[in-house]
């Protein structure tokens, strides 16, 4: 089963995302703190990381750069999200895509499918 790593410190929103992904056949693993992202990603080997730009306990752009610098994780697509349009900053830091909150589940799932399928054809 394909795993999506959801990085968001809003527990209610993370829970909704988990449900959305599981209804589509993904396994969703939730991470609430930036310092848990890389170790968890190494352990669960996600097909995609969905990461909120604004977490209360750290800088997710530095986490994004750390993912890109890691040999085992650098090819994993990262979809960044925020309630403010910071797409340019996220893409410049190495994100594969950006989705502005609020978004519709169908919009999110279409972006995830495109990124995951793109990953499959690159390998």
JSON list of C-alpha atoms in Angstrom, two decimals:
[
{"chain": "A", "resi": 1, "resn": "UNK", "atom": "CA", "xyz": [0.00, 0.00, 0.00]},
{"chain": "A", "resi": 2, "resn": "UNK", "atom": "CA", "xyz": [1.33, 3.44, -0.93]},
{"chain": "A", "resi": 3, "resn": "UNK", "atom": "CA", "xyz": [2.05, 5.66, 2.06]},
{"chain": "A", "resi": 4, "resn": "UNK", "atom": "CA", "xyz": [1.55, 9.41, 2.19]},
{"chain": "A", "resi": 5, "resn": "UNK", "atom": "CA", "xyz": [3.33, 11.31, 4.96]},
{"chain": "A", "resi": 6, "resn": "UNK", "atom": "CA", "xyz": [1.09, 14.14, 6.20]},
{"chain": "A", "resi": 7, "resn": "UNK", "atom": "CA", "xyz": [2.96, 16.90, 8.05]},
{"chain": "A", "resi": 8, "resn": "UNK", "atom": "CA", "xyz": [0.57, 19.31, 9.76]},
{"chain": "A", "resi": 9, "resn": "UNK", "atom": "CA", "xyz": [0.24, 20.32, 13.40]},
{"chain": "A", "resi": 10, "resn": "UNK", "atom": "CA", "xyz": [-3.52, 20.86, 13.12]},
{"chain": "A", "resi": 11, "resn": "UNK", "atom": "CA", "xyz": [-4.77, 17.53, 14.45]},
{"chain": "A", "resi": 12, "resn": "UNK", "atom": "CA", "xyz": [-8.31, 17.95, 13.11]},
{"chain": "A", "resi": 13, "resn": "UNK", "atom": "CA", "xyz": [-7.11, 18.85, 9.61]},
{"chain": "A", "resi": 14, "resn": "UNK", "atom": "CA", "xyz": [-4.53, 16.04, 9.67]},
{"chain": "A", "resi": 15, "resn": "UNK", "atom": "CA", "xyz": [-7.25, 13.60, 10.66]},
{"chain": "A", "resi": 16, "resn": "UNK", "atom": "CA", "xyz": [-9.42, 14.74, 7.76]},
{"chain": "A", "resi": 17, "resn": "UNK", "atom": "CA", "xyz": [-6.51, 14.33, 5.35]},
{"chain": "A", "resi": 18, "resn": "UNK", "atom": "CA", "xyz": [-5.84, 10.85, 6.74]},
{"chain": "A", "resi": 19, "resn": "UNK", "atom": "CA", "xyz": [-9.46, 9.88, 6.07]},
{"chain": "A", "resi": 20, "resn": "UNK", "atom": "CA", "xyz": [-9.37, 11.32, 2.55]},
{"chain": "A", "resi": 21, "resn": "UNK", "atom": "CA", "xyz": [-6.19, 9.44, 1.69]},
{"chain": "A", "resi": 22, "resn": "UNK", "atom": "CA", "xyz": [-7.39, 6.17, 3.22]},
{"chain": "A", "resi": 23, "resn": "UNK", "atom": "CA", "xyz": [-10.65, 6.34, 1.26]},
{"chain": "A", "resi": 24, "resn": "UNK", "atom": "CA", "xyz": [-8.50, 6.53, -1.89]},
{"chain": "A", "resi": 25, "resn": "UNK", "atom": "CA", "xyz": [-6.46, 3.47, -0.91]},
{"chain": "A", "resi": 26, "resn": "UNK", "atom": "CA", "xyz": [-3.40, 5.20, 0.53]},
{"chain": "A", "resi": 27, "resn": "UNK", "atom": "CA", "xyz": [-1.93, 4.61, 3.96]},
{"chain": "A", "resi": 28, "resn": "UNK", "atom": "CA", "xyz": [-1.56, 7.98, 5.70]},
{"chain": "A", "resi": 29, "resn": "UNK", "atom": "CA", "xyz": [1.00, 8.60, 8.42]},
{"chain": "A", "resi": 30, "resn": "UNK", "atom": "CA", "xyz": [0.65, 11.86, 10.36]},
{"chain": "A", "resi": 31, "resn": "UNK", "atom": "CA", "xyz": [3.61, 13.82, 11.69]},
{"chain": "A", "resi": 32, "resn": "UNK", "atom": "CA", "xyz": [2.92, 16.82, 13.92]},
{"chain": "A", "resi": 33, "resn": "UNK", "atom": "CA", "xyz": [6.45, 18.16, 14.44]},
{"chain": "A", "resi": 34, "resn": "UNK", "atom": "CA", "xyz": [9.12, 19.12, 11.89]},
{"chain": "A", "resi": 35, "resn": "UNK", "atom": "CA", "xyz": [11.89, 17.23, 13.71]},
{"chain": "A", "resi": 36, "resn": "UNK", "atom": "CA", "xyz": [9.96, 13.97, 13.18]},
{"chain": "A", "resi": 37, "resn": "UNK", "atom": "CA", "xyz": [9.61, 14.30, 9.40]},
{"chain": "A", "resi": 38, "resn": "UNK", "atom": "CA", "xyz": [12.93, 12.92, 8.15]},
{"chain": "A", "resi": 39, "resn": "UNK", "atom": "CA", "xyz": [13.19, 9.99, 10.61]},
{"chain": "A", "resi": 40, "resn": "UNK", "atom": "CA", "xyz": [9.56, 9.03, 9.94]},
{"chain": "A", "resi": 41, "resn": "UNK", "atom": "CA", "xyz": [10.02, 9.32, 6.17]},
{"chain": "A", "resi": 42, "resn": "UNK", "atom": "CA", "xyz": [13.07, 7.04, 6.34]},
{"chain": "A", "resi": 43, "resn": "UNK", "atom": "CA", "xyz": [11.04, 4.50, 8.29]},
{"chain": "A", "resi": 44, "resn": "UNK", "atom": "CA", "xyz": [7.75, 4.51, 6.32]},
{"chain": "A", "resi": 45, "resn": "UNK", "atom": "CA", "xyz": [9.19, 5.19, 2.83]},
{"chain": "A", "resi": 46, "resn": "UNK", "atom": "CA", "xyz": [6.33, 7.40, 1.57]},
{"chain": "A", "resi": 47, "resn": "UNK", "atom": "CA", "xyz": [5.38, 7.85, -2.07]},
{"chain": "A", "resi": 48, "resn": "UNK", "atom": "CA", "xyz": [4.66, 11.51, -1.25]},
{"chain": "A", "resi": 49, "resn": "UNK", "atom": "CA", "xyz": [5.05, 14.05, 1.55]},
{"chain": "A", "resi": 50, "resn": "UNK", "atom": "CA", "xyz": [2.26, 16.59, 2.06]},
{"chain": "A", "resi": 51, "resn": "UNK", "atom": "CA", "xyz": [3.67, 19.31, 4.32]},
{"chain": "A", "resi": 52, "resn": "UNK", "atom": "CA", "xyz": [2.12, 22.47, 5.73]},
{"chain": "A", "resi": 53, "resn": "UNK", "atom": "CA", "xyz": [4.45, 25.45, 5.45]},
{"chain": "A", "resi": 54, "resn": "UNK", "atom": "CA", "xyz": [3.52, 26.81, 8.88]},
{"chain": "A", "resi": 55, "resn": "UNK", "atom": "CA", "xyz": [4.12, 24.54, 11.85]},
{"chain": "A", "resi": 56, "resn": "UNK", "atom": "CA", "xyz": [4.29, 25.93, 15.35]},
{"chain": "A", "resi": 57, "resn": "UNK", "atom": "CA", "xyz": [7.49, 24.10, 16.25]},
{"chain": "A", "resi": 58, "resn": "UNK", "atom": "CA", "xyz": [9.87, 24.76, 13.41]},
{"chain": "A", "resi": 59, "resn": "UNK", "atom": "CA", "xyz": [10.80, 25.70, 9.90]},
{"chain": "A", "resi": 60, "resn": "UNK", "atom": "CA", "xyz": [9.37, 23.34, 7.30]},
{"chain": "A", "resi": 61, "resn": "UNK", "atom": "CA", "xyz": [11.42, 24.87, 4.48]},
{"chain": "A", "resi": 62, "resn": "UNK", "atom": "CA", "xyz": [14.55, 23.66, 6.25]},
{"chain": "A", "resi": 63, "resn": "UNK", "atom": "CA", "xyz": [12.91, 20.23, 6.58]},
{"chain": "A", "resi": 64, "resn": "UNK", "atom": "CA", "xyz": [12.19, 20.33, 2.84]},
{"chain": "A", "resi": 65, "resn": "UNK", "atom": "CA", "xyz": [15.85, 21.11, 2.14]},
{"chain": "A", "resi": 66, "resn": "UNK", "atom": "CA", "xyz": [16.86, 18.25, 4.45]},
{"chain": "A", "resi": 67, "resn": "UNK", "atom": "CA", "xyz": [14.60, 15.85, 2.53]},
{"chain": "A", "resi": 68, "resn": "UNK", "atom": "CA", "xyz": [16.19, 16.98, -0.74]},
{"chain": "A", "resi": 69, "resn": "UNK", "atom": "CA", "xyz": [19.70, 16.48, 0.65]},
{"chain": "A", "resi": 70, "resn": "UNK", "atom": "CA", "xyz": [18.97, 12.93, 1.88]},
{"chain": "A", "resi": 71, "resn": "UNK", "atom": "CA", "xyz": [20.03, 10.24, -0.62]},
{"chain": "A", "resi": 72, "resn": "UNK", "atom": "CA", "xyz": [17.15, 7.92, 0.29]},
{"chain": "A", "resi": 73, "resn": "UNK", "atom": "CA", "xyz": [14.46, 10.62, 0.29]},
{"chain": "A", "resi": 74, "resn": "UNK", "atom": "CA", "xyz": [15.47, 13.17, -2.34]},
{"chain": "A", "resi": 75, "resn": "UNK", "atom": "CA", "xyz": [13.28, 11.63, -5.06]},
{"chain": "A", "resi": 76, "resn": "UNK", "atom": "CA", "xyz": [10.12, 11.55, -2.92]},
{"chain": "A", "resi": 77, "resn": "UNK", "atom": "CA", "xyz": [7.68, 14.20, -4.20]},
{"chain": "A", "resi": 78, "resn": "UNK", "atom": "CA", "xyz": [6.87, 16.95, -1.71]},
{"chain": "A", "resi": 79, "resn": "UNK", "atom": "CA", "xyz": [3.59, 18.85, -1.95]},
{"chain": "A", "resi": 80, "resn": "UNK", "atom": "CA", "xyz": [3.63, 21.96, 0.21]},
{"chain": "A", "resi": 81, "resn": "UNK", "atom": "CA", "xyz": [0.49, 23.69, 1.45]},
{"chain": "A", "resi": 82, "resn": "UNK", "atom": "CA", "xyz": [-0.43, 26.91, 3.22]},
{"chain": "A", "resi": 83, "resn": "UNK", "atom": "CA", "xyz": [-3.30, 29.31, 3.72]},
{"chain": "A", "resi": 84, "resn": "UNK", "atom": "CA", "xyz": [-1.16, 32.02, 2.09]},
{"chain": "A", "resi": 85, "resn": "UNK", "atom": "CA", "xyz": [0.22, 31.77, -1.42]},
{"chain": "A", "resi": 86, "resn": "UNK", "atom": "CA", "xyz": [3.88, 31.07, -0.78]},
{"chain": "A", "resi": 87, "resn": "UNK", "atom": "CA", "xyz": [4.25, 28.81, -3.81]},
{"chain": "A", "resi": 88, "resn": "UNK", "atom": "CA", "xyz": [7.30, 30.61, -5.21]},
{"chain": "A", "resi": 89, "resn": "UNK", "atom": "CA", "xyz": [9.20, 30.26, -1.96]},
{"chain": "A", "resi": 90, "resn": "UNK", "atom": "CA", "xyz": [8.26, 26.59, -1.58]},
{"chain": "A", "resi": 91, "resn": "UNK", "atom": "CA", "xyz": [9.13, 25.67, -5.16]},
{"chain": "A", "resi": 92, "resn": "UNK", "atom": "CA", "xyz": [12.46, 27.51, -4.89]},
{"chain": "A", "resi": 93, "resn": "UNK", "atom": "CA", "xyz": [13.26, 25.49, -1.77]},
{"chain": "A", "resi": 94, "resn": "UNK", "atom": "CA", "xyz": [12.69, 22.22, -3.63]},
{"chain": "A", "resi": 95, "resn": "UNK", "atom": "CA", "xyz": [8.97, 21.42, -3.41]},
{"chain": "A", "resi": 96, "resn": "UNK", "atom": "CA", "xyz": [7.47, 19.61, -6.37]},
{"chain": "A", "resi": 97, "resn": "UNK", "atom": "CA", "xyz": [4.15, 21.43, -6.08]},
{"chain": "A", "resi": 98, "resn": "UNK", "atom": "CA", "xyz": [2.11, 23.77, -3.91]},
{"chain": "A", "resi": 99, "resn": "UNK", "atom": "CA", "xyz": [-1.59, 23.74, -3.05]},
{"chain": "A", "resi": 100, "resn": "UNK", "atom": "CA", "xyz": [-3.33, 26.71, -1.45]},
{"chain": "A", "resi": 101, "resn": "UNK", "atom": "CA", "xyz": [-5.67, 26.11, 1.50]},
{"chain": "A", "resi": 102, "resn": "UNK", "atom": "CA", "xyz": [-8.57, 25.73, 1.51]},
{"chain": "A", "resi": 103, "resn": "UNK", "atom": "CA", "xyz": [-8.65, 23.12, -1.22]},
{"chain": "A", "resi": 104, "resn": "UNK", "atom": "CA", "xyz": [-11.16, 20.52, -2.33]},
{"chain": "A", "resi": 105, "resn": "UNK", "atom": "CA", "xyz": [-10.33, 16.86, -1.68]},
{"chain": "A", "resi": 106, "resn": "UNK", "atom": "CA", "xyz": [-10.63, 16.11, -5.41]},
{"chain": "A", "resi": 107, "resn": "UNK", "atom": "CA", "xyz": [-8.10, 18.86, -6.22]},
{"chain": "A", "resi": 108, "resn": "UNK", "atom": "CA", "xyz": [-5.66, 17.47, -3.65]},
{"chain": "A", "resi": 109, "resn": "UNK", "atom": "CA", "xyz": [-6.07, 13.88, -4.81]},
{"chain": "A", "resi": 110, "resn": "UNK", "atom": "CA", "xyz": [-5.54, 14.86, -8.46]},
{"chain": "A", "resi": 111, "resn": "UNK", "atom": "CA", "xyz": [-2.28, 16.63, -7.57]},
{"chain": "A", "resi": 112, "resn": "UNK", "atom": "CA", "xyz": [-1.14, 13.69, -5.45]},
{"chain": "A", "resi": 113, "resn": "UNK", "atom": "CA", "xyz": [-1.93, 11.22, -8.24]},
{"chain": "A", "resi": 114, "resn": "UNK", "atom": "CA", "xyz": [0.01, 13.31, -10.77]},
{"chain": "A", "resi": 115, "resn": "UNK", "atom": "CA", "xyz": [3.04, 13.55, -8.48]},
{"chain": "A", "resi": 116, "resn": "UNK", "atom": "CA", "xyz": [3.00, 9.86, -7.54]},
{"chain": "A", "resi": 117, "resn": "UNK", "atom": "CA", "xyz": [2.53, 8.75, -11.16]},
{"chain": "A", "resi": 118, "resn": "UNK", "atom": "CA", "xyz": [5.36, 11.07, -12.20]},
{"chain": "A", "resi": 119, "resn": "UNK", "atom": "CA", "xyz": [7.56, 9.44, -9.59]},
{"chain": "A", "resi": 120, "resn": "UNK", "atom": "CA", "xyz": [6.67, 5.97, -10.88]},
{"chain": "A", "resi": 121, "resn": "UNK", "atom": "CA", "xyz": [7.69, 6.83, -14.44]},
{"chain": "A", "resi": 122, "resn": "UNK", "atom": "CA", "xyz": [10.97, 8.42, -13.35]},
{"chain": "A", "resi": 123, "resn": "UNK", "atom": "CA", "xyz": [12.19, 5.29, -11.57]}
]
